[in-house]
PDB file of C-alpha atoms in Angstrom:
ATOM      1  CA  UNK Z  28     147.227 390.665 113.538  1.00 67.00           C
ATOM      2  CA  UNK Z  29     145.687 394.199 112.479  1.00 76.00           C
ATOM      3  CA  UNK Z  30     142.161 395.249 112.948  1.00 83.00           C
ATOM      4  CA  UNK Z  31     141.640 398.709 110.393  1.00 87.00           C
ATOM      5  CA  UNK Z  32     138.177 400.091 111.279  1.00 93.00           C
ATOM      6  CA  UNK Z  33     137.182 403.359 108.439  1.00 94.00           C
ATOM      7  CA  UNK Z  34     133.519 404.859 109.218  1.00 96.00           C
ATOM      8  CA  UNK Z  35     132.958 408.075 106.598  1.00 96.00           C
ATOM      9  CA  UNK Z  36     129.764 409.741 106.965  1.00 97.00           C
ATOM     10  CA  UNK Z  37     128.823 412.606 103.863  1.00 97.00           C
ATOM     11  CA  UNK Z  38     129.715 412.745 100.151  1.00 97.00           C
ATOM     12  CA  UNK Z  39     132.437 412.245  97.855  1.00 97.00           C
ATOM     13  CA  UNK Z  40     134.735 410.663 100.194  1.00 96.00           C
ATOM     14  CA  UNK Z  41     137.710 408.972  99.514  1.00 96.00           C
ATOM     15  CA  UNK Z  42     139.013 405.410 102.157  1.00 96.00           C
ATOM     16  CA  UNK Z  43     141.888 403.263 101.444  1.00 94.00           C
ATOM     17  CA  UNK Z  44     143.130 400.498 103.746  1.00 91.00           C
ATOM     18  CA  UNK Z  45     146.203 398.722 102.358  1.00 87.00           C
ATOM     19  CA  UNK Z  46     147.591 395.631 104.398  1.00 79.00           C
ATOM     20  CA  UNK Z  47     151.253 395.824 102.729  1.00 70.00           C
ATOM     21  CA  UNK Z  48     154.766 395.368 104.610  1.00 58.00           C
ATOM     22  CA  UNK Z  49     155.654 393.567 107.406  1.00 54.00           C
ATOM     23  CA  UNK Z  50     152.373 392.872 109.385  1.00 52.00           C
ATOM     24  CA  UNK Z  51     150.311 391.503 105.964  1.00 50.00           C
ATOM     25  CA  UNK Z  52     152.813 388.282 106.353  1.00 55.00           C
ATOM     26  CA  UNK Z  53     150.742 387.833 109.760  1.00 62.00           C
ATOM     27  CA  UNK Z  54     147.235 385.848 109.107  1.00 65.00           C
ATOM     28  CA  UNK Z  55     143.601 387.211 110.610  1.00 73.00           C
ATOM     29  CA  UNK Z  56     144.237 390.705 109.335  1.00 81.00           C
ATOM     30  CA  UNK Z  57     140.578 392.250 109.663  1.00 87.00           C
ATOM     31  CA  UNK Z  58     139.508 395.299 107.486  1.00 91.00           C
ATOM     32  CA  UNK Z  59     136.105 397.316 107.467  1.00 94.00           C
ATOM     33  CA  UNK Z  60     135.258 400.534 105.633  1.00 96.00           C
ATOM     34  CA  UNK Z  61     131.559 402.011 106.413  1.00 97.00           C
ATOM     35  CA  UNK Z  62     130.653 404.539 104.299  1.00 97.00           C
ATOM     36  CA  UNK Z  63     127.565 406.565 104.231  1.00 97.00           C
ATOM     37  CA  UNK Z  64     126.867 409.415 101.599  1.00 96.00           C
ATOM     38  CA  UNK Z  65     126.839 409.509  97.852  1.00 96.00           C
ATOM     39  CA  UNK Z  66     129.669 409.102  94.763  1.00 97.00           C
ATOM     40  CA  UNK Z  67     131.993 407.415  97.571  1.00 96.00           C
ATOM     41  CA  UNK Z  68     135.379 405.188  96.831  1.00 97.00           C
ATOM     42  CA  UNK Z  69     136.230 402.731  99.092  1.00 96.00           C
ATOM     43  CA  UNK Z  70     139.081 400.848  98.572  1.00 96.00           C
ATOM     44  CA  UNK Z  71     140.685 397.558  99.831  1.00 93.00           C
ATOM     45  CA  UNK Z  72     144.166 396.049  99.766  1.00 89.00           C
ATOM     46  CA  UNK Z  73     146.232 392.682 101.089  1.00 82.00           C
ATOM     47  CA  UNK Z  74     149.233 392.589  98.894  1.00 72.00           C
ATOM     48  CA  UNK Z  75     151.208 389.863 100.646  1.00 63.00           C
ATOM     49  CA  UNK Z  76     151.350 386.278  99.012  1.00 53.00           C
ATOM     50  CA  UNK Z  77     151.730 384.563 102.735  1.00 56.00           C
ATOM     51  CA  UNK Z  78     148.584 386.712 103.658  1.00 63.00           C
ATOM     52  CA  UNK Z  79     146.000 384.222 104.371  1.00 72.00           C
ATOM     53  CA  UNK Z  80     142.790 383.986 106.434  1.00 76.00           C
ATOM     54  CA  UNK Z  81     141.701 388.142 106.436  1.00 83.00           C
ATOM     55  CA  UNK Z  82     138.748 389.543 106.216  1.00 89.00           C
ATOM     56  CA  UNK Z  83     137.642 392.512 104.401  1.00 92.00           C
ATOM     57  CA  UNK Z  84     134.824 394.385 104.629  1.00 95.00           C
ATOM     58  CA  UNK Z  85     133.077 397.295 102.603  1.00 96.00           C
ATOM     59  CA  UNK Z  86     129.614 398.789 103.425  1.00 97.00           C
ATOM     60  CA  UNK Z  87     128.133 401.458 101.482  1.00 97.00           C
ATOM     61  CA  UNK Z  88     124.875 403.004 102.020  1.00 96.00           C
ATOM     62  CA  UNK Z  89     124.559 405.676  98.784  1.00 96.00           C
ATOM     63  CA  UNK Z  90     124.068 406.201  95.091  1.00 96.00           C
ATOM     64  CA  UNK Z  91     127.145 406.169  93.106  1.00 96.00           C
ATOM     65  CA  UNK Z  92     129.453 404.203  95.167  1.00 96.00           C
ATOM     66  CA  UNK Z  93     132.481 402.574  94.204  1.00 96.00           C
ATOM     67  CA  UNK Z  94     134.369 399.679  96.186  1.00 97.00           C
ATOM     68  CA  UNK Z  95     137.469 397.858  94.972  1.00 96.00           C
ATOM     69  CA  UNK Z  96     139.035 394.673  96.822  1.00 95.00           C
ATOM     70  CA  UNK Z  97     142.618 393.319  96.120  1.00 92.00           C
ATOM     71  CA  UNK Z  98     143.656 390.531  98.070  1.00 88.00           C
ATOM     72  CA  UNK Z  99     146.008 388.115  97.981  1.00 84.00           C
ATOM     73  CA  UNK Z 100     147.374 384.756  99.716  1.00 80.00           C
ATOM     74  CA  UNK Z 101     144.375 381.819 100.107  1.00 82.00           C
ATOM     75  CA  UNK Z 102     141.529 381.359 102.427  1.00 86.00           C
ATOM     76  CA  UNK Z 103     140.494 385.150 102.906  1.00 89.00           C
ATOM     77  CA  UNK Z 104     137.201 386.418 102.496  1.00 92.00           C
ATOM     78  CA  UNK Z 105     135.708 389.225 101.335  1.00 94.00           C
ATOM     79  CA  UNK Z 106     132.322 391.235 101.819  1.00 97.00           C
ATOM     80  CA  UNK Z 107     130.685 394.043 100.131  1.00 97.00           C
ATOM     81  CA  UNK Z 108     127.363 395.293 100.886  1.00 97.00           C
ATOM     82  CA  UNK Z 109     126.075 398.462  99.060  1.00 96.00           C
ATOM     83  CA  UNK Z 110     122.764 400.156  99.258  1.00 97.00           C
ATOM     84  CA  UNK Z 111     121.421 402.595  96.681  1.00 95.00           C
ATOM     85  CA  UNK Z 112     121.898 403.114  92.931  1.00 96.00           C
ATOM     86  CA  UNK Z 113     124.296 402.955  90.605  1.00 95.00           C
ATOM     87  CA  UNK Z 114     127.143 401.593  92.529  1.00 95.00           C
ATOM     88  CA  UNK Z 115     129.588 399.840  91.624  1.00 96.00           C
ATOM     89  CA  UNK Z 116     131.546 396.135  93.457  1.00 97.00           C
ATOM     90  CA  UNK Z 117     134.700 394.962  91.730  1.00 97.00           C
ATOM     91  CA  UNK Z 118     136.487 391.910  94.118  1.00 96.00           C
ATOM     92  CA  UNK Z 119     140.103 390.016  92.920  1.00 94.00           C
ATOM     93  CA  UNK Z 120     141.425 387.414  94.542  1.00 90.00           C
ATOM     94  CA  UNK Z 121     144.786 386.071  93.591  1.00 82.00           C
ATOM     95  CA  UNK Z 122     147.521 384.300  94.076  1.00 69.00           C
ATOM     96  CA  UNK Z 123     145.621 381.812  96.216  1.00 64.00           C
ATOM     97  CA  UNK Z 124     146.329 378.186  96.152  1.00 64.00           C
ATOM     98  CA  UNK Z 125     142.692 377.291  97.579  1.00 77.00           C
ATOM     99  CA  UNK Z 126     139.714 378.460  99.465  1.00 87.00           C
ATOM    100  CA  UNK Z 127     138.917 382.595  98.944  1.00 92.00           C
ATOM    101  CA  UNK Z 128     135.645 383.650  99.727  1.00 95.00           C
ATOM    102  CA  UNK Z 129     133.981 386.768  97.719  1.00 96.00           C
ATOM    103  CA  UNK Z 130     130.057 387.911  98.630  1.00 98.00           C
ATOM    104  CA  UNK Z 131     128.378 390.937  97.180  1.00 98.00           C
ATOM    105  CA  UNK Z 132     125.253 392.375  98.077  1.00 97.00           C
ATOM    106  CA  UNK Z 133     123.636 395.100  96.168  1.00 97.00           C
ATOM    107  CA  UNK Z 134     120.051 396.674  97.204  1.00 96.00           C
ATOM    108  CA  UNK Z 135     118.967 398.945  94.598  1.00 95.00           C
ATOM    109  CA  UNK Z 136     118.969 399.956  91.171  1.00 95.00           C
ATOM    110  CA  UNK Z 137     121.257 400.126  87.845  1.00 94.00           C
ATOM    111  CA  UNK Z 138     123.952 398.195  90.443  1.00 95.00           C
ATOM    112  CA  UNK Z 139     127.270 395.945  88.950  1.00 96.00           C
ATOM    113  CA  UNK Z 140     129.001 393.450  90.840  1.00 97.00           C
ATOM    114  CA  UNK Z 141     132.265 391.675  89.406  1.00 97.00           C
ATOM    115  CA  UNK Z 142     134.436 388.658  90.957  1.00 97.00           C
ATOM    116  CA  UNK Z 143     137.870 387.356  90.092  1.00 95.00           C
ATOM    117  CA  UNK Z 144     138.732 384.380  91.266  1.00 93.00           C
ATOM    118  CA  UNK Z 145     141.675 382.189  90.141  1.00 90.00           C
ATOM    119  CA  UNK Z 146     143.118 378.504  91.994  1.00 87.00           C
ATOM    120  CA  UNK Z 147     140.640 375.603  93.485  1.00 90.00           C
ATOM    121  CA  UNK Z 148     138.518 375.768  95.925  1.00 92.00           C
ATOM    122  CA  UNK Z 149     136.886 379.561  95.448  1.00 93.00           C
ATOM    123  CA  UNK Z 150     133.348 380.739  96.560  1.00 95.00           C
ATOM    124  CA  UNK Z 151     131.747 383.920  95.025  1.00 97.00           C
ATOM    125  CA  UNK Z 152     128.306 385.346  95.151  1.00 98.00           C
ATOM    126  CA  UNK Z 153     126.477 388.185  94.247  1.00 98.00           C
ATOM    127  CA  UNK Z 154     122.572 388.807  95.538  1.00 97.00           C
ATOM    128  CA  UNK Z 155     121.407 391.764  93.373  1.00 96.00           C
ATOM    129  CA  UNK Z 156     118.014 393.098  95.006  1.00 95.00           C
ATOM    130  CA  UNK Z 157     116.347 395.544  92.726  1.00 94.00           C
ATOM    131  CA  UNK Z 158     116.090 396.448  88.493  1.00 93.00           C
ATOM    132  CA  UNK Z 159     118.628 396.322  86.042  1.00 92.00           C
ATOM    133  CA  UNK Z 160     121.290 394.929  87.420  1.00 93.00           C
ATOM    134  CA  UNK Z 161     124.667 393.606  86.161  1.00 95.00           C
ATOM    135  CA  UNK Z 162     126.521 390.683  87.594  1.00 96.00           C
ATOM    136  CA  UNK Z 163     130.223 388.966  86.401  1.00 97.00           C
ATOM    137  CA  UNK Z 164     131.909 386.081  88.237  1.00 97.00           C
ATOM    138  CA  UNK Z 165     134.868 384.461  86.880  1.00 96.00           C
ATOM    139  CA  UNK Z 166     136.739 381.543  88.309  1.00 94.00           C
ATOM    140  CA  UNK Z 167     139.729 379.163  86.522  1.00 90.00           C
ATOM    141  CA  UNK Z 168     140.695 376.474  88.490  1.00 88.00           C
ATOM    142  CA  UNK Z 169     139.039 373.235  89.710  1.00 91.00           C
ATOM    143  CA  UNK Z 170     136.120 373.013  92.740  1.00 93.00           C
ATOM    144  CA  UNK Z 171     134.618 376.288  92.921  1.00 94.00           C
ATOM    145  CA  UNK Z 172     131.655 377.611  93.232  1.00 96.00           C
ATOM    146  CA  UNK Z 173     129.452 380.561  91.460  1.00 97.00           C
ATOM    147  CA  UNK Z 174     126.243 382.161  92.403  1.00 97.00           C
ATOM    148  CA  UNK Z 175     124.229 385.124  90.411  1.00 96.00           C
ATOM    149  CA  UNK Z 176     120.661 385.825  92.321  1.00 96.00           C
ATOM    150  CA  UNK Z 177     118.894 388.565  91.057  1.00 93.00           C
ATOM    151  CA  UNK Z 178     115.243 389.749  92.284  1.00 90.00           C
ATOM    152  CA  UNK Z 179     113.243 392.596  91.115  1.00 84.00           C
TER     153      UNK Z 179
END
C-alpha cells in the first residue's frame, strides 16, 4: 500500500504522482493532490494492469486549472473537484475488467469535464455548477452508468 499526499499553494505549479513499478501491483494505493492558485497542472498516474481498488484524488481551487487521471486495473475510483474558471478535468480508466468509478465536480464558469471509461460495470459523473459549461462521458461495455448535471 502507498498513501502520496501533494498540497501546492500559489500559481503555475506543476504535481505529478505516478503509481508505476513494483508497489502499483499492491491494491489500496491512495493518491491526493491539493492545489490552490491559478493556471495549475495536476497530474495522476496508476500504470499497473493488477492495480485495483486505488483512489485518486485531485482538488483545485483556481482559474485555469488543469487535472489529468490515468489509471489502470478495475475497481479504482477517481475524484476531481475544481473551483474557479476555466479549468479543465480529463479522467481514463482502462484496462479494467469491471467496476471503475470517475466523479467530477466543477464550481464555476467556462469549466470542461471528460470521462473514459471502457469494460462493464463503470460509474462516471460530472456535476457542473455554474455557466457555460462542457461535459463528455464515454463508456463501451455493458452495465454502466452516466451522469451529466449541470446548474446555472
Amino acid at each position: 500500500k502507498s498513501d502520496l499526499d501533494i498540497y501546492q499553494l500559489g500559481d503555475r505549479n506543476y504535481a505529478l504522482q505516478n503509481f508505476g513499478g513494483s508497489f502499483a501491483f499492491t491494491p489500496i494505493n491512495i493518491g491526493t493532490i491539493s492545489q490552490r492558485g491559478n493556471w495549475n497542472d495536476g497530474y495522476q498516474y496508476l500504470t499497473s494492469t493488477s492495480g485495483q481498488d486505488n483512489d485518486m484524488g485531485l482538488d483545485q481551487r483556481g482559474s485555469w486549472d488543469y487535472s489529468y487521471q490515468l489509471q489502470t486495473g478495475e475497481n479504482n475510483n477517481s475524484d476531481v473537484y475544481q473551483n474557479g474558471d476555466r479549468n479543465r478535468a480529463y479522467t481514463y480508466q482502462y484496462d479494467g475488467v469491471i467496476g471503475n468509478t470517475a466523479e467530477i465536480d466543477q464550481i464555476g464558469d467556462w469549466n470542461y469535464g471528460y470521462v473514459r471509461q471502457p469494460g462493464d460495470d463503470n460509474t462516471a459523473s460530472i456535476y457542473s455548477n455554474g455557466h457555460h459549461h462542457s461535459g463528455t462521458i464515454t463508456q463501451t461495455g455493458g452495465m454502466n452508468e452516466a451522469l451529466i448535471t449541470q446548474n446555472p
